[in-house]
mmCIF file of C-alpha atoms in Angstrom:
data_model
loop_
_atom_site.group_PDB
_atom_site.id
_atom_site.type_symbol
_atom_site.label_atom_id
_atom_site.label_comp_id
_atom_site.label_asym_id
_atom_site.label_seq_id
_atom_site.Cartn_x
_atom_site.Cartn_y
_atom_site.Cartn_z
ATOM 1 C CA UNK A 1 -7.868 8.027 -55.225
ATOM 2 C CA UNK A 2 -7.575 4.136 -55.347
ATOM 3 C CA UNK A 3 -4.089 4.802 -55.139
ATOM 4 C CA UNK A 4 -4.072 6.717 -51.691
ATOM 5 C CA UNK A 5 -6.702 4.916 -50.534
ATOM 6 C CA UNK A 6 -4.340 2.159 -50.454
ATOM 7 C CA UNK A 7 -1.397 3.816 -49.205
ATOM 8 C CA UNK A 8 -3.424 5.267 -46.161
ATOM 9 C CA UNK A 9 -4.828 1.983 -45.136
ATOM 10 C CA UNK A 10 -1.015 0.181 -45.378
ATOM 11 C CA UNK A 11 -0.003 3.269 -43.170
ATOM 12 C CA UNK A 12 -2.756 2.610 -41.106
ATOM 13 C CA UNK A 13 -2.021 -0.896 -40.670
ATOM 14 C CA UNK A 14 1.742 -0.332 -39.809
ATOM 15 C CA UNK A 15 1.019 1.736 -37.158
ATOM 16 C CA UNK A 16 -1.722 -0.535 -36.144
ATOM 17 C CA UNK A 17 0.799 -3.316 -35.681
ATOM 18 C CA UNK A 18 3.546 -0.958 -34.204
ATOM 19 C CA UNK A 19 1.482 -0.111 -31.561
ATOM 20 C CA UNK A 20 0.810 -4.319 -31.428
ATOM 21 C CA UNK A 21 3.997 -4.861 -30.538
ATOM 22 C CA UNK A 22 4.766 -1.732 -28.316
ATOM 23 C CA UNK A 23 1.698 -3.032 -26.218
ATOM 24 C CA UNK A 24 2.985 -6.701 -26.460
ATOM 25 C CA UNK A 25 6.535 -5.543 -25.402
ATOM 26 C CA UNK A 26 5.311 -3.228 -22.460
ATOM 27 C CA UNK A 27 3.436 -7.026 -20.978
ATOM 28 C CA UNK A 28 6.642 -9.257 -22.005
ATOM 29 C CA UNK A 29 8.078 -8.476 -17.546
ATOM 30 C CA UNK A 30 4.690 -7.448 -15.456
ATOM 31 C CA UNK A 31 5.330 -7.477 -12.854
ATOM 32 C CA UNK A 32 3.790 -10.662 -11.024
ATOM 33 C CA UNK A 33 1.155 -10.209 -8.569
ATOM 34 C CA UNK A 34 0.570 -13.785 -7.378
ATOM 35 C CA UNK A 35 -3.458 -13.564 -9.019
ATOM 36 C CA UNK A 36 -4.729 -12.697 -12.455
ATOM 37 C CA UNK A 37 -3.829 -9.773 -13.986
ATOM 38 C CA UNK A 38 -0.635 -7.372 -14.028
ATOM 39 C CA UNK A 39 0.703 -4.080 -13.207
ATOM 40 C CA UNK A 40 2.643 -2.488 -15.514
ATOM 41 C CA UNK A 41 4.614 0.851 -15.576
ATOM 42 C CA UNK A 42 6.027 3.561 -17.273
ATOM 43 C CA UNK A 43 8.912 2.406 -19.403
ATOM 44 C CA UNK A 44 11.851 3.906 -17.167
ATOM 45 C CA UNK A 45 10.219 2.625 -14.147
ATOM 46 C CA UNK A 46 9.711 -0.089 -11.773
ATOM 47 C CA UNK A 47 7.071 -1.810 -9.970
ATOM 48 C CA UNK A 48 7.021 -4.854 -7.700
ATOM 49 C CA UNK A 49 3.784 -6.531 -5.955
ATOM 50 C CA UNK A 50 5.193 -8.064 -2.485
ATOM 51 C CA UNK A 51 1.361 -9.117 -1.448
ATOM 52 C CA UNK A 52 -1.961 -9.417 -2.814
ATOM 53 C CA UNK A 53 -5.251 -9.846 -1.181
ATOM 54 C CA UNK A 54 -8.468 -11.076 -2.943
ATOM 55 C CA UNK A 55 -11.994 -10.695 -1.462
ATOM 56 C CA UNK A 56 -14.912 -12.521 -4.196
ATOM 57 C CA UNK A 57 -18.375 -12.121 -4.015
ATOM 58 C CA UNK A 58 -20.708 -14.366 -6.415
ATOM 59 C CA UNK A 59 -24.720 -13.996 -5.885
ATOM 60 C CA UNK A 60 -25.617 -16.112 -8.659
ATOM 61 C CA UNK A 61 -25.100 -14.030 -11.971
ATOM 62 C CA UNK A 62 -22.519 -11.400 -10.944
ATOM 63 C CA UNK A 63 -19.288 -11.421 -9.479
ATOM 64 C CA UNK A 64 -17.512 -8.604 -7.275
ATOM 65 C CA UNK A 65 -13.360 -8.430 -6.244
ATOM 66 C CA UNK A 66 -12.265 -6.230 -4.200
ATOM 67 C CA UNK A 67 -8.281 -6.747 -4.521
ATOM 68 C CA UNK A 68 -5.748 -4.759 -2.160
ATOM 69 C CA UNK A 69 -1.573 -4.841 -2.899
ATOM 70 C CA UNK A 70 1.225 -3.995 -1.229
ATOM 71 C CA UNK A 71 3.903 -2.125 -4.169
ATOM 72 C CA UNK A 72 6.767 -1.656 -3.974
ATOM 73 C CA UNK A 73 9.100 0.500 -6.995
ATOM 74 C CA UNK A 74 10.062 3.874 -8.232
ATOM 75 C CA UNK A 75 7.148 4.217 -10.304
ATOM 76 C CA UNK A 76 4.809 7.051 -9.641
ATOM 77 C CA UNK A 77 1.693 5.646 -11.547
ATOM 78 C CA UNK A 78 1.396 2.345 -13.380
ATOM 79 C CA UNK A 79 -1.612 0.404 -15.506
ATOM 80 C CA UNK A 80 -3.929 -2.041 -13.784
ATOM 81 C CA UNK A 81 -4.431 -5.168 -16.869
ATOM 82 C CA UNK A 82 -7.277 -7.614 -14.942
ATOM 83 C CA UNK A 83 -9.013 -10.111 -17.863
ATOM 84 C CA UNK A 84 -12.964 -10.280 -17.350
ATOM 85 C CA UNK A 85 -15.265 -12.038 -19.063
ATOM 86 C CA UNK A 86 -17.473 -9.042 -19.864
ATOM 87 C CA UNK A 87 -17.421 -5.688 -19.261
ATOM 88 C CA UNK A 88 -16.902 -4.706 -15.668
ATOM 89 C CA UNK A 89 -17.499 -1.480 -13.367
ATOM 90 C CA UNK A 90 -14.164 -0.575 -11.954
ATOM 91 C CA UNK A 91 -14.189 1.761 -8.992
ATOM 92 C CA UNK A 92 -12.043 2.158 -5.403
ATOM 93 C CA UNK A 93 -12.894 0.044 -3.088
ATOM 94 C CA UNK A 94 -13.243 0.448 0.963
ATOM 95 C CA UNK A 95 -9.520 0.425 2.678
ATOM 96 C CA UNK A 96 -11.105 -0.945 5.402
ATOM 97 C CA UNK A 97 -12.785 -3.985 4.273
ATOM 98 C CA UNK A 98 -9.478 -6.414 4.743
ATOM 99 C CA UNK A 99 -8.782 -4.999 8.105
ATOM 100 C CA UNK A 100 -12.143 -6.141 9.040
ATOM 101 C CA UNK A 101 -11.821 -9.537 7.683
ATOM 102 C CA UNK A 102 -8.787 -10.042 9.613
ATOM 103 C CA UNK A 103 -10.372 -9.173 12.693
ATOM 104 C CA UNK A 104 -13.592 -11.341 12.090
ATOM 105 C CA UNK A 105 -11.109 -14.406 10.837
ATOM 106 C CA UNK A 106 -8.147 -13.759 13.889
ATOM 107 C CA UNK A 107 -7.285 -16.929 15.320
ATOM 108 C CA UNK A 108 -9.063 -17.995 18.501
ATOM 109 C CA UNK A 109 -6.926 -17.466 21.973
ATOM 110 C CA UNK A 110 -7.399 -19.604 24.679
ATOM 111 C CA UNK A 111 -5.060 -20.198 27.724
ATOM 112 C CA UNK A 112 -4.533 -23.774 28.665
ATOM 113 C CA UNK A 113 -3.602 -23.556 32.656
ATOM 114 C CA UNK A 114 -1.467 -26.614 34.109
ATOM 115 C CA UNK A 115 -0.374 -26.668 37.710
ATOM 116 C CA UNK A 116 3.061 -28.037 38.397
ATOM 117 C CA UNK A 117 5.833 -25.404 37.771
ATOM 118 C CA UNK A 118 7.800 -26.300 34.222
ATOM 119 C CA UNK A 119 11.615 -25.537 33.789
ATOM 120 C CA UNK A 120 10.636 -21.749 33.065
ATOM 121 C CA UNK A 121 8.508 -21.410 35.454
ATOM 122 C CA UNK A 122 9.864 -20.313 39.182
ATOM 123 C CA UNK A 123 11.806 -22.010 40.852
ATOM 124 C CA UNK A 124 12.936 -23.225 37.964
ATOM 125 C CA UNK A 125 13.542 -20.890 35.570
ATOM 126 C CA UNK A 126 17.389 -20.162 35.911
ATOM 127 C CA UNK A 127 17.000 -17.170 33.428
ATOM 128 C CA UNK A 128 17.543 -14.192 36.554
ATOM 129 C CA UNK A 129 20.635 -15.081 37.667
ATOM 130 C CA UNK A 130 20.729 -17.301 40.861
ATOM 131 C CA UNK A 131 16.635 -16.819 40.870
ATOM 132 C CA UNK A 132 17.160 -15.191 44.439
ATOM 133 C CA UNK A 133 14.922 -12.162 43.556
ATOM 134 C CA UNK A 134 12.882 -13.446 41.056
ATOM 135 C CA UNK A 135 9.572 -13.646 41.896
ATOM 136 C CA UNK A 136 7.030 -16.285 41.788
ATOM 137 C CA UNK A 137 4.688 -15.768 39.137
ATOM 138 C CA UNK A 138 3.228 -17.624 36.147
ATOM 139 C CA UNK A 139 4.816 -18.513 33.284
ATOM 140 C CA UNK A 140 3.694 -18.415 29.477
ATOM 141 C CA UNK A 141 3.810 -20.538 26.417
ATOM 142 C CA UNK A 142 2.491 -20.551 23.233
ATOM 143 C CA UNK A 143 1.375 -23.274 21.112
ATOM 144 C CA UNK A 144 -0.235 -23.355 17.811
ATOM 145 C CA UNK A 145 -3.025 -25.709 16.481
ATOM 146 C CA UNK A 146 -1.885 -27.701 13.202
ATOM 147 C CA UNK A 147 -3.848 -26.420 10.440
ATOM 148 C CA UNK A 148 -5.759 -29.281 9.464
ATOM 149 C CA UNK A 149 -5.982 -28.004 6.069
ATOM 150 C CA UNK A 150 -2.796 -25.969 4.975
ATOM 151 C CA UNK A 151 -4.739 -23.219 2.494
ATOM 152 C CA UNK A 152 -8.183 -22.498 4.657
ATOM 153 C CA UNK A 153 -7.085 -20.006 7.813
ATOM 154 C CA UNK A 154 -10.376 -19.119 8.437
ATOM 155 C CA UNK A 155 -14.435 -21.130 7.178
ATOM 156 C CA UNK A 156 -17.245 -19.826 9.058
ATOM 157 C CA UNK A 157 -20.794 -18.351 8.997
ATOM 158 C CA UNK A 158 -20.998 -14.396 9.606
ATOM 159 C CA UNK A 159 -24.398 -13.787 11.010
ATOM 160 C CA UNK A 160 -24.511 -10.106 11.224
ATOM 161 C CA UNK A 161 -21.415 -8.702 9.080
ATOM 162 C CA UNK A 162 -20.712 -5.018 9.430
ATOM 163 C CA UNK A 163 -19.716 -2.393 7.386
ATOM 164 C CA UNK A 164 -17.441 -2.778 4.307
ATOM 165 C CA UNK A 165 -17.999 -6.743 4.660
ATOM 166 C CA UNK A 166 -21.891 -6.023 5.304
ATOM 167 C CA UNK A 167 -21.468 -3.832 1.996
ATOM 168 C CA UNK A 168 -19.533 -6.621 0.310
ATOM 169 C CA UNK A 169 -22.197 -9.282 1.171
ATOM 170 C CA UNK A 170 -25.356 -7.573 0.664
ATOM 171 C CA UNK A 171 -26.244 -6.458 4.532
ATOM 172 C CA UNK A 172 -26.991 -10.427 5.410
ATOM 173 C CA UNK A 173 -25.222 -13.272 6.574
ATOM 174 C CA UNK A 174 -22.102 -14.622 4.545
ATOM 175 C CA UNK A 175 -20.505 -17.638 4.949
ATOM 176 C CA UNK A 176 -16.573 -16.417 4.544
ATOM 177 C CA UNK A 177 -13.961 -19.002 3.479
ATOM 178 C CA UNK A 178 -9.824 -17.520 3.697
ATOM 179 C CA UNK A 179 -7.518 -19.091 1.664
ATOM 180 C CA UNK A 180 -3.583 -18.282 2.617
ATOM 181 C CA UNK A 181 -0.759 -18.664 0.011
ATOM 182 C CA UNK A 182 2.685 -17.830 -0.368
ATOM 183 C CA UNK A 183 4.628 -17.847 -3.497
ATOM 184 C CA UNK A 184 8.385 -17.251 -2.536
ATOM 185 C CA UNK A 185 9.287 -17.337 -6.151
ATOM 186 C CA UNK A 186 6.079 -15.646 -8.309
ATOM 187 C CA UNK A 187 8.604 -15.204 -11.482
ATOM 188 C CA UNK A 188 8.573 -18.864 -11.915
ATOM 189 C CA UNK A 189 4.638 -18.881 -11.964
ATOM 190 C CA UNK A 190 4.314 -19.716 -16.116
ATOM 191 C CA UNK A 191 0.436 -20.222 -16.157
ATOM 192 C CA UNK A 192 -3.155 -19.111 -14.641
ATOM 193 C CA UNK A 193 -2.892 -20.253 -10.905
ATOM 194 C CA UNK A 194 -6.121 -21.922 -9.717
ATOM 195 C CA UNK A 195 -7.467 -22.428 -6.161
ATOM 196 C CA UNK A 196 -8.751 -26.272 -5.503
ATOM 197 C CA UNK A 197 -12.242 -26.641 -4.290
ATOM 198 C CA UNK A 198 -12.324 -26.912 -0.096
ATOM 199 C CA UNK A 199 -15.239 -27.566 2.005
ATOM 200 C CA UNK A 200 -17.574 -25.953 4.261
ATOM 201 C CA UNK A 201 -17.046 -27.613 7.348
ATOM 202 C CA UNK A 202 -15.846 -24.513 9.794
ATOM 203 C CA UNK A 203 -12.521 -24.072 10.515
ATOM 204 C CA UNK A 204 -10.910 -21.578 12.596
ATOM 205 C CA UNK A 205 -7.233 -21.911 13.772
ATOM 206 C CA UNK A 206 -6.679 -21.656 17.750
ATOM 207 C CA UNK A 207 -3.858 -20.491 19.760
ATOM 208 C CA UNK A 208 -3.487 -21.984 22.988
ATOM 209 C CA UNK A 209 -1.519 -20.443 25.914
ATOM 210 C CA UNK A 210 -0.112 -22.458 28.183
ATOM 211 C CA UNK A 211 -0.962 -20.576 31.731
ATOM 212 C CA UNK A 212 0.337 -21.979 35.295
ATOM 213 C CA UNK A 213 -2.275 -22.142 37.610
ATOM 214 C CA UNK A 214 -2.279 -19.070 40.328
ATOM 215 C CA UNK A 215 -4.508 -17.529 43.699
ATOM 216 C CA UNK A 216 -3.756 -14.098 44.267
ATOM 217 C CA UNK A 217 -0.731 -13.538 41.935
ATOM 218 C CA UNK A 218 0.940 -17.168 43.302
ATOM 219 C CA UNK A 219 1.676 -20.632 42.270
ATOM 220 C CA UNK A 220 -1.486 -22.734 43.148
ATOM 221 C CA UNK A 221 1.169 -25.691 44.014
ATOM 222 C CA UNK A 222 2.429 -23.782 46.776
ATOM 223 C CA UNK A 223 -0.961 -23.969 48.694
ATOM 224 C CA UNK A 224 -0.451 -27.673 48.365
ATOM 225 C CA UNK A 225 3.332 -28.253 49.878
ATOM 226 C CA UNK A 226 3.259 -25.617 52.454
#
């Protein structure tokens, strides 16, 4: 008996370490999905991550990610691998809860009206022709506030969120910080990536359009030189 006994645990521990290695092998190319974690495949099969979106929640004692990707591949299903620090509830999470914080975190518009005609404005703007029958109307440019700091797109208070955010936050206000990066080359990314503390100070990037100045569909400057 000692005898088998021995040979069954030596067969145990070869397969044991054979499926080690198949395991280890399988996680030698993840593919890379800019975040912790990796998505791995069938073995004949490919998978690619082109985008990743993160949303964290932290009351205190427990944490909640919601995570969204956009895959790309030939594989039909493939293995989520996400390291916690204790054992987690996984379930699906509301499609629509990014498309709501991309509405509440949308950069601010706000024309910006001058009043002298610029050089694509009429009669200026040479771009019809001889301009003969262009009409006078007002012209439009767009100009983009500097982000003062390049990760934050959006820092703010929400004072009455709404559903899958409202859900996400516990039904009261949330103070929501967005962080923006792009990785053009996530292959070369050798080690855990970690986000650098910002502050709280609100921040909310602002588009300005550049508007000319018009009374009833017309230049204003006309009213002034005829």
């Amino acid at each position: 008996m000692r005898g088998t006994h021995g040979i069954l645990i030596r067969r145990f521990l070869t397969a044991f370490v054979a499926l080690l290695a198949l395991q280890a092998g399988s996680l030698v190319a993840p593919a890379y999905a800019c975040g912790c974690g990796a998505m791995v495949p069938d073995a004949s099969r490919r998978i690619g991550v082109g985008r990743e979106e993160s949303a964290v929640r932290w009351d205190g004692r427990t944490g909640t990610i919601v995570m969204r990707f956009r895959v790309h591949g030939d594989a039909e299903r493939a293995a989520r691998i996400m390291p916690v620090p204790s054992r987690a509830d996984v379930s699906l999470g509301d499609p629509e809860l990014f498309d709501r914080i991309d509405r509440l975190t949308a950069p601010e518009r706000r024309d910006r009206p001058y009043s002298w005609p610029r050089e694509d404005d009429w009669p200026f703007d040479t771009g019809h022709g001889d301009g003969a029958g262009a009409a006078p109307g007002a012209g439009a440019g767009v100009g983009v506030v500097g982000r003062e700091r390049p990760e934050v797109a959006f820092a703010g208070r929400i004072e009455r969120p709404e559903g899958a955010v409202a859900a996400l936050a516990g039904g009261g206000p949330v103070y929501l910080t967005v962080l923006e990066q792009e990785f053009p080359n996530p292959g070369r990314i050798d080690d855990d990536h970690h986000l650098r503390r910002v502050a709280d100070a609100p921040y909310r990037e602002v588009i300005h359009a550049d508007r000319l100045l018009s009374v009833a569909g017309l230049p204003a400057w006309l009213l002034t030189v005829g």
